[in-house]
Amino acid sequence: MTPLAMRVRGVAGTLIEQIPAGDARALAVPDPSSGLRAVLGDPGVPLVGHSLGFLQDSLELCRRMHARFGPLFWVNAFGTRVVMVLGPEGLGTVYANRERAFSSQEGWDYFIGPFFRRGVMLMDFDEHRQHRRILQQAFTRPRLVGYLDAMNPAIERAVSAWPEMDGFALYPAVKQMTLDIATEVFVGGQLGPEADRLNAAFINTVVGGQAFVRADIPGGKWHRGLASRRRLAGYFAAQIPAKRARPGDDLFSVLCHAETEEGERFDDADVVNHMIFTMMAAHDTSTITASMMAYYLARHPEWQERVRAEGAAVGRAMIGFDDLEALPVLDRVFRETLRINAPVGVIARQAIADTEIDGHHIPAGTRLLLGVYPTHRMEPWWSDPDVFDPDRFLPERAEDKRHPYAWAPFGGNVHKCIGLHFGGMEVKAIIHQLLGRFELSVPPGYEPPIDYGTGPYPADGLPLTLRRR
Ligand code: HEM
């Protein structure tokens, strides 16, 4: 095990070992004249299939299955049968979608549809292009400059209130901070007492989409998620007339006024759906990235010093949009964090026609999970994949450029993350302020246990030592 290999909690190894290897079976037998191979896999244990393996250590599961079956294999998990696609070649084929055989809408709908239906990621083809063009108006450079200026004071308020202590639970603290940033930048500031209720509704909606028991049973996460989604939708819908009445700089106002050159605009239902989806897409992703980046810097003091020194040279407690280019070391640490710990660990698609991936037969109706996280962490595609080494992104090494999708934390092609610059500047602004105020460290040998939601996240709250500078 390399120093940064993720530790799995005690019980996981035992449970995974108990899953019988099973016989390799074909997903579907291809027509012999096609020259295509069948995707092989195994169902795992009755009822739950490989769900436990995914939830406890998806990386270990993928490495094991890859050794048996290669970069494509099928498993039963999460109440369905899915084909996992590993490796940049396969990912690239699905992203490129040349034959229009893969649907994002159908793929994601099974997992999160009831909570995030009509979000832009759950649309396909012409409709997706039309909505994305309008949404793009909210992510232009002048808009990003404005969002960063609005989020810096919110970051300052949070970080300046953090105590100097051992064992500070960084992950929940960053989660609260990114919620507050979202309130400021997405919804438009002063919600007052409503903020807590809205935050809770938002969290429950996201958690609903990740529920293990996927049924509307009163008292369950799914049920609470659906009720929370209705509450959020009601809140946003009620605010729309006021937001439409005058322009503003928050994302909500921008979506109410966004218009393409051809005059296309969102109707009220679109604004509500895109608000809920975009807030979800931004939240866990930025939280996980900022938290894990702080952890790697705590664990690697030499990198912490380099990032701090580079930031100090900028000469401002809060970075502005134009400062980002002057922070290449910070950028390499950001990229390496996204490589080791891709927050969107898998991307869902469904085949809507018979097709092929990497010479394998994929029948219409097949559910696919594109393994971004395992692809970033496996030997065929990266050397020493468990080692934290930000310099692999230096131009002279450029390990990420070996294949267009070797490093793909933001996905690819038409559904590529629309918030990648937003997320990047938010995470970097947080780390810049954090390092300006605190020295970060962890006890020798500490590694966070990893759980899996949308992707890998620290299961123990990520206790760090914070010392004021
Ligand atoms: C480090 C942070 C982030 C990561 C790693 C990330 C990752 C991703 C990935 C992998 C996808 C593609 C999903 C697919 O192809 O099905 C995606 C899509 C998306 N992301 Fe992000 N994201 C991040 C931050 C954000 C932020 C901050 C926002 C908004 C402010 C955002 C908004 C979106 C939207 C709207 C989509 C759907 C785009 C489409 O389908 O056209 N993301 N993101």
mmCIF file of C-alpha atoms and ligand atoms in Angstrom, residues 95 104 108 120-123 128 132 135 139 186 251 277-279 281-283 285-286 289 334 338 342-344 347-349 372 408-412 414-420 422-424 426-427, ligand 1:
data_model
loop_
_atom_site.group_PDB
_atom_site.id
_atom_site.type_symbol
_atom_site.label_atom_id
_atom_site.label_comp_id
_atom_site.label_asym_id
_atom_site.label_seq_id
_atom_site.Cartn_x
_atom_site.Cartn_y
_atom_site.Cartn_z
ATOM 1 C CA TYR A 95 -18.966 11.117 -23.953
ATOM 2 C CA SER A 104 -27.912 11.082 -19.884
ATOM 3 C CA TRP A 108 -29.465 9.592 -14.306
ATOM 4 C CA VAL A 120 -29.911 20.203 -17.443
ATOM 5 C CA MET A 121 -27.942 16.992 -16.805
ATOM 6 C CA LEU A 122 -31.205 15.062 -17.094
ATOM 7 C CA MET A 123 -31.877 16.297 -20.606
ATOM 8 C CA HIS A 128 -30.262 19.795 -23.663
ATOM 9 C CA ARG A 132 -27.561 24.705 -21.787
ATOM 10 C CA LEU A 135 -27.840 28.428 -18.654
ATOM 11 C CA PHE A 139 -21.422 31.368 -16.282
ATOM 12 C CA PHE A 186 -27.078 31.463 -5.841
ATOM 13 C CA LEU A 251 -27.645 33.014 -10.010
ATOM 14 C CA PHE A 277 -30.295 21.012 -9.865
ATOM 15 C CA THR A 278 -27.458 23.536 -10.092
ATOM 16 C CA MET A 279 -27.317 24.002 -6.329
ATOM 17 C CA ALA A 281 -24.407 19.942 -8.640
ATOM 18 C CA ALA A 282 -22.315 22.635 -6.958
ATOM 19 C CA HIS A 283 -22.619 21.621 -3.340
ATOM 20 C CA THR A 285 -18.577 18.534 -5.311
ATOM 21 C CA SER A 286 -17.037 21.794 -4.043
ATOM 22 C CA THR A 289 -12.792 19.027 -3.147
ATOM 23 C CA PHE A 334 -6.449 21.259 -7.031
ATOM 24 C CA LEU A 338 -9.654 15.903 -8.157
ATOM 25 C CA ALA A 342 -13.009 12.643 -7.962
ATOM 26 C CA PRO A 343 -16.192 13.935 -6.243
ATOM 27 C CA VAL A 344 -18.424 12.709 -9.067
ATOM 28 C CA ILE A 347 -21.431 9.170 -14.297
ATOM 29 C CA ALA A 348 -24.706 7.505 -15.312
ATOM 30 C CA ARG A 349 -25.882 6.839 -18.870
ATOM 31 C CA VAL A 372 -14.219 8.362 -13.347
ATOM 32 C CA ALA A 408 -11.908 13.759 -16.409
ATOM 33 C CA PRO A 409 -13.280 14.914 -13.036
ATOM 34 C CA PHE A 410 -15.640 17.303 -14.850
ATOM 35 C CA GLY A 411 -16.883 14.772 -17.401
ATOM 36 C CA GLY A 412 -16.659 15.483 -21.115
ATOM 37 C CA VAL A 414 -21.763 18.254 -24.248
ATOM 38 C CA HIS A 415 -22.549 17.505 -20.581
ATOM 39 C CA LYS A 416 -19.120 18.622 -19.337
ATOM 40 C CA CYS A 417 -19.529 20.476 -16.048
ATOM 41 C CA ILE A 418 -20.823 23.973 -16.729
ATOM 42 C CA GLY A 419 -19.621 25.024 -13.264
ATOM 43 C CA LEU A 420 -15.999 23.923 -13.558
ATOM 44 C CA PHE A 422 -17.089 28.403 -10.670
ATOM 45 C CA GLY A 423 -16.124 25.318 -8.631
ATOM 46 C CA GLY A 424 -12.411 25.897 -9.232
ATOM 47 C CA GLU A 426 -14.642 28.705 -5.045
ATOM 48 C CA VAL A 427 -12.345 25.917 -3.864
HETATM 49 C C1 HEM B 1 -15.080 20.512 -8.111
HETATM 50 C C2 HEM B 1 -16.333 20.710 -8.370
HETATM 51 C C3 HEM B 1 -17.152 19.988 -9.419
HETATM 52 C C4 HEM B 1 -16.994 18.767 -10.008
HETATM 53 C C5 HEM B 1 -15.890 17.761 -9.790
HETATM 54 C C6 HEM B 1 -18.090 18.600 -10.950
HETATM 55 C C7 HEM B 1 -18.276 17.496 -11.771
HETATM 56 C C8 HEM B 1 -19.251 17.397 -12.747
HETATM 57 C C9 HEM B 1 -19.370 16.313 -13.681
HETATM 58 C C10 HEM B 1 -18.492 15.073 -13.712
HETATM 59 C C11 HEM B 1 -20.411 16.584 -14.508
HETATM 60 C C12 HEM B 1 -20.867 15.771 -15.721
HETATM 61 C C13 HEM B 1 -22.013 14.839 -15.410
HETATM 62 C C14 HEM B 1 -22.452 14.032 -16.617
HETATM 63 O O1 HEM B 1 -21.815 14.058 -17.668
HETATM 64 O O2 HEM B 1 -23.465 13.350 -16.509
HETATM 65 C C15 HEM B 1 -20.968 17.836 -14.082
HETATM 66 C C16 HEM B 1 -22.062 18.451 -14.667
HETATM 67 C C17 HEM B 1 -22.617 19.620 -14.205
HETATM 68 N N1 HEM B 1 -22.130 20.447 -13.220
HETATM 69 FE FE1 HEM B 1 -20.462 20.133 -12.118
HETATM 70 N N2 HEM B 1 -18.891 19.715 -10.886
HETATM 71 C C18 HEM B 1 -18.350 20.579 -9.972
HETATM 72 C C19 HEM B 1 -18.855 21.806 -9.617
HETATM 73 C C20 HEM B 1 -19.972 22.406 -10.144
HETATM 74 C C21 HEM B 1 -20.464 23.709 -9.783
HETATM 75 C C22 HEM B 1 -19.790 24.639 -8.775
HETATM 76 C C23 HEM B 1 -21.594 23.916 -10.510
HETATM 77 C C24 HEM B 1 -22.488 25.119 -10.552
HETATM 78 C C25 HEM B 1 -22.203 26.284 -10.076
HETATM 79 C C26 HEM B 1 -21.807 22.746 -11.332
HETATM 80 C C27 HEM B 1 -22.855 22.578 -12.222
HETATM 81 C C28 HEM B 1 -22.974 21.505 -13.089
HETATM 82 C C29 HEM B 1 -24.061 21.386 -14.042
HETATM 83 C C30 HEM B 1 -25.228 22.363 -14.237
HETATM 84 C C31 HEM B 1 -23.832 20.190 -14.736
HETATM 85 C C32 HEM B 1 -24.687 19.579 -15.856
HETATM 86 C C33 HEM B 1 -24.166 20.051 -17.190
HETATM 87 C C34 HEM B 1 -24.904 19.440 -18.371
HETATM 88 O O3 HEM B 1 -25.459 18.364 -18.253
HETATM 89 O O4 HEM B 1 -24.896 20.090 -19.421
HETATM 90 N N3 HEM B 1 -20.800 21.847 -11.087
HETATM 91 N N4 HEM B 1 -20.233 18.326 -13.019
#
